Amino acid sequence: MLRVCRLTALLAVLLAGLTAALPATAQAQAAEDPVDRQAVERLIQKLDDPEARAELKAELQALIQAERAAEPEAEPQPQGLGGRLLAGVNARMGVVAEQLDSAAATAAAVPGAVAGLAAKASDPAVLRQWAEMLVRLVVTLAAGALASWIAARLLRRPRHALADRLAAGLGLRALYLLGRTLLDLVPIAAFAGVAYAVLPALGPGPGTRLVALTLVNAHVLVALVLVAARFLLVPHAPALRLVPLSDEGAHSLYRWARGFVQLAVYGFFLLEAALLLGLPAPAQGVLMKLLGLGLTVIAVRFVLRHRGEVAAVLRREPGESGERRRLPRVRVPQAVGMVRARLADVWHLLASLVVVALYLTWALEVPGGFAFLARALALTLLVVVGAQLAVRGGAALIVRLFRSTERFADRVPGLPQRAARYEGPVRRLITGVIAVLAVLAVLHAWGLGSLAWLTSDHGSALVANLVSIALIVAGTFVAWEVASILIERSLSRESETGASTRKQTLLPLVHNVVRIALTVIAAMIVLSQIGLDIGPLLAGAGVIGLAVGFGAQALVKDVITGGFLLMENALSVGDWIEAGGHAGEVERLTIRTVTLRDLAGTVHVLPFSDVTSVTNYNRGYGYALIDAGVAYRERTEEVVRLLHRVADELRNDPEWSPFILGELEVFGLNNLGDSAVEIRVRMKTRPLKQFAVKRAFLERMKRVFDENGVEIPFPHRTLYFGVEKDGSAPPVHVAQESPATA
């Protein structure tokens, strides 16, 4: 109520000061120069004469053509805000100078107006007129204020009840807040309805009606804006606040918004009313510009004062209360975090520049500039918000898509782990694409024509090439992963069955070959998409291949020999082989070399060109081959029976029975040696178990022979002295040395 009375008194004084200007304005409009009647009569006479009329027409057409020839060509209108602003400054400098001159003249006339106002104040009729006007204004505003106060008192309990509600859900809080906002609108409607109803009943004059309507409309507009501010900030009901702000922050923002809105709205309405009441237009324009300048300064100061708080929100830092904001479900990519950090450092400068640009565009009355700036700012805000939502939505979609691969983990082992390797790069790629599109959209919104360039021939070609390259790279990775999955599935299947190690040897080589082939093919296609001629590259690669083939024949031989050996399944990883004069277990195979480790642990790396033959002990099965040597006096049938007994013991032994695949095979008497008769037998075993089975067989054979008195002779040496023709042997003279005596 006090603020309304102050505004009423101020406007009444302004109205009283301007009443003196109204008669002067009317007199100035009436004091126009009289029209010259003789010139009009001469013009009528010329129009009646055909020849004079034709001559006058020709002169007018010549003047029109001369003016057209003297007119300069229209300069192209600038598209960007900077060009429009400069053009507006150039065009408005003269207008601004005229407004300043008029304002200076108005300021110079202020002392005279004050003197006239003082003179009128001494007139009882004028004082009575002013008193009646003030009474009508006070009655109108007081009636509206009383109705608003009564409505607020009646609704105070429901408002407090809604404000004290503790709603857990966001939707329920929004519903309570909407109900509280609707209750806040009731006192405003009561003020406006009663004021509009009381004012005609008082019978005011045109001036009083204009002042009253100005104050009522200004008050209603300010109240509505403040209701909207309370809906967003909710300074007095923290339980219903939807925006993540502290109580201190909400109160601070609301206080600033209330002062800013009151100054802007009341100032604008008062100046508009003063213009209608007789204030010269140049003076009103200067005052309006000064009002806008003051509001601009207030806005810039507010931005600079709260730059730290906004920067903390952009960086997602905790507030002074130590309460950390709830983290989002999807982690924001690092690139977005870096952009937000940079924006937090310079946001106050950008906001200040925007505020100043808005004021200059409005103050200089740039043609279409304010609309352009408002549209550019709105589009920028929409693009930034849309890009943020797109980044979050894309990240959530990617997370859900890659996590859906866990359902296929049973059918494709290792698929979730393989997909997880691409989750981060794909998310960063989508974030980068969205950021680039957002930057182009913002540049286009500010008149730089980036999207127009993209739709041109060059831009379309560039976009098509980038899309093609992206599809090629994506297809290469998909083909690589499909090949890897197939190879790994085959390897895992072979490992489970243990049927063959051939694939475990060949498939890693195929894996490397596929990787190299895909990389080369993709690189060639990408280079062709960029615009490079790959024909010389292919020709150069062919020449290099020929040079390498002639200069590295041993290497080529290694590769070719190794490839055939691997394809023919001559050896595999884990086999025990003899090759190149060495025997050992195959530890590693490449396209050029084979690595062996012998029984002593020595590693031998053999090029395939040195492998002329391969003896493999790991193919299908093996035989434990035993040559049992006995004395000449032993019966072979008895020895064979004892060998069968040894074989039966081995087959019945749980430790050795899994390695034996067949019965004992007896080949019979195989050799008549110098000191022993050799009987050859063998037993069929699993691959590479023949050596262990042979050692176990020999150990048991020695024990059985000892138990049954079968002699295993020592090596004998026979000395032969010859035989005479008659069959007699020459005597042997043996000399025996006697032991030495002391």
PDB file of N, CA and C in Angstrom, residues 142-154 186-195:
ATOM      1  N   ALA A 142      -6.525   2.124  -3.366  1.00  0.00           N
ATOM      2  CA  ALA A 142      -6.806   1.617  -2.024  1.00  0.00           C
ATOM      3  C   ALA A 142      -7.892   0.546  -2.066  1.00  0.00           C
ATOM      4  N   ALA A 143      -8.902   0.725  -2.924  1.00  0.00           N
ATOM      5  CA  ALA A 143      -9.961  -0.286  -3.033  1.00  0.00           C
ATOM      6  C   ALA A 143      -9.384  -1.601  -3.559  1.00  0.00           C
ATOM      7  N   GLY A 144      -8.574  -1.482  -4.598  1.00  0.00           N
ATOM      8  CA  GLY A 144      -7.943  -2.707  -5.121  1.00  0.00           C
ATOM      9  C   GLY A 144      -7.034  -3.358  -4.107  1.00  0.00           C
ATOM     10  N   ALA A 145      -6.220  -2.545  -3.393  1.00  0.00           N
ATOM     11  CA  ALA A 145      -5.316  -3.106  -2.388  1.00  0.00           C
ATOM     12  C   ALA A 145      -6.089  -3.766  -1.253  1.00  0.00           C
ATOM     13  N   LEU A 146      -7.233  -3.165  -0.818  1.00  0.00           N
ATOM     14  CA  LEU A 146      -8.038  -3.755   0.235  1.00  0.00           C
ATOM     15  C   LEU A 146      -8.627  -5.097  -0.198  1.00  0.00           C
ATOM     16  N   ALA A 147      -9.120  -5.143  -1.438  1.00  0.00           N
ATOM     17  CA  ALA A 147      -9.666  -6.410  -1.935  1.00  0.00           C
ATOM     18  C   ALA A 147      -8.574  -7.481  -2.011  1.00  0.00           C
ATOM     19  N   SER A 148      -7.380  -7.073  -2.452  1.00  0.00           N
ATOM     20  CA  SER A 148      -6.269  -8.030  -2.519  1.00  0.00           C
ATOM     21  C   SER A 148      -5.878  -8.527  -1.125  1.00  0.00           C
ATOM     22  N   TRP A 149      -5.867  -7.629  -0.155  1.00  0.00           N
ATOM     23  CA  TRP A 149      -5.490  -8.008   1.222  1.00  0.00           C
ATOM     24  C   TRP A 149      -6.511  -8.959   1.824  1.00  0.00           C
ATOM     25  N   ILE A 150      -7.796  -8.680   1.580  1.00  0.00           N
ATOM     26  CA  ILE A 150      -8.842  -9.558   2.116  1.00  0.00           C
ATOM     27  C   ILE A 150      -8.735 -10.954   1.506  1.00  0.00           C
ATOM     28  N   ALA A 151      -8.522 -10.994   0.175  1.00  0.00           N
ATOM     29  CA  ALA A 151      -8.396 -12.302  -0.479  1.00  0.00           C
ATOM     30  C   ALA A 151      -7.173 -13.066   0.050  1.00  0.00           C
ATOM     31  N   ALA A 152      -6.066 -12.341   0.265  1.00  0.00           N
ATOM     32  CA  ALA A 152      -4.861 -12.999   0.787  1.00  0.00           C
ATOM     33  C   ALA A 152      -5.090 -13.522   2.194  1.00  0.00           C
ATOM     34  N   ARG A 153      -5.816 -12.745   3.054  1.00  0.00           N
ATOM     35  CA  ARG A 153      -6.086 -13.205   4.418  1.00  0.00           C
ATOM     36  C   ARG A 153      -6.973 -14.444   4.414  1.00  0.00           C
ATOM     37  N   LEU A 154      -7.962 -14.464   3.528  1.00  0.00           N
ATOM     38  CA  LEU A 154      -8.858 -15.615   3.470  1.00  0.00           C
ATOM     39  C   LEU A 154      -8.143 -16.876   2.982  1.00  0.00           C
ATOM     40  N   VAL A 186      -5.301 -15.378  -6.976  1.00  0.00           N
ATOM     41  CA  VAL A 186      -6.609 -14.857  -6.542  1.00  0.00           C
ATOM     42  C   VAL A 186      -6.500 -13.420  -6.034  1.00  0.00           C
ATOM     43  N   PRO A 187      -5.551 -13.045  -5.154  1.00  0.00           N
ATOM     44  CA  PRO A 187      -5.457 -11.638  -4.737  1.00  0.00           C
ATOM     45  C   PRO A 187      -5.173 -10.683  -5.897  1.00  0.00           C
ATOM     46  N   ILE A 188      -4.418 -11.119  -6.865  1.00  0.00           N
ATOM     47  CA  ILE A 188      -4.149 -10.261  -8.028  1.00  0.00           C
ATOM     48  C   ILE A 188      -5.429 -10.017  -8.808  1.00  0.00           C
ATOM     49  N   ALA A 189      -6.188 -11.090  -9.017  1.00  0.00           N
ATOM     50  CA  ALA A 189      -7.461 -10.917  -9.731  1.00  0.00           C
ATOM     51  C   ALA A 189      -8.421 -10.026  -8.935  1.00  0.00           C
ATOM     52  N   ALA A 190      -8.422 -10.146  -7.602  1.00  0.00           N
ATOM     53  CA  ALA A 190      -9.284  -9.281  -6.784  1.00  0.00           C
ATOM     54  C   ALA A 190      -8.851  -7.822  -6.906  1.00  0.00           C
ATOM     55  N   PHE A 191      -7.547  -7.552  -6.891  1.00  0.00           N
ATOM     56  CA  PHE A 191      -7.062  -6.171  -7.025  1.00  0.00           C
ATOM     57  C   PHE A 191      -7.482  -5.585  -8.369  1.00  0.00           C
ATOM     58  N   ALA A 192      -7.255  -6.344  -9.442  1.00  0.00           N
ATOM     59  CA  ALA A 192      -7.583  -5.821 -10.769  1.00  0.00           C
ATOM     60  C   ALA A 192      -9.089  -5.634 -10.927  1.00  0.00           C
ATOM     61  N   GLY A 193      -9.882  -6.617 -10.484  1.00  0.00           N
ATOM     62  CA  GLY A 193     -11.327  -6.502 -10.665  1.00  0.00           C
ATOM     63  C   GLY A 193     -11.919  -5.326  -9.904  1.00  0.00           C
ATOM     64  N   VAL A 194     -11.515  -5.156  -8.639  1.00  0.00           N
ATOM     65  CA  VAL A 194     -12.069  -4.054  -7.848  1.00  0.00           C
ATOM     66  C   VAL A 194     -11.584  -2.709  -8.386  1.00  0.00           C
ATOM     67  N   ALA A 195     -10.314  -2.595  -8.758  1.00  0.00           N
ATOM     68  CA  ALA A 195      -9.794  -1.328  -9.278  1.00  0.00           C
ATOM     69  C   ALA A 195     -10.496  -0.945 -10.572  1.00  0.00           C
TER      70      ALA A 195
END
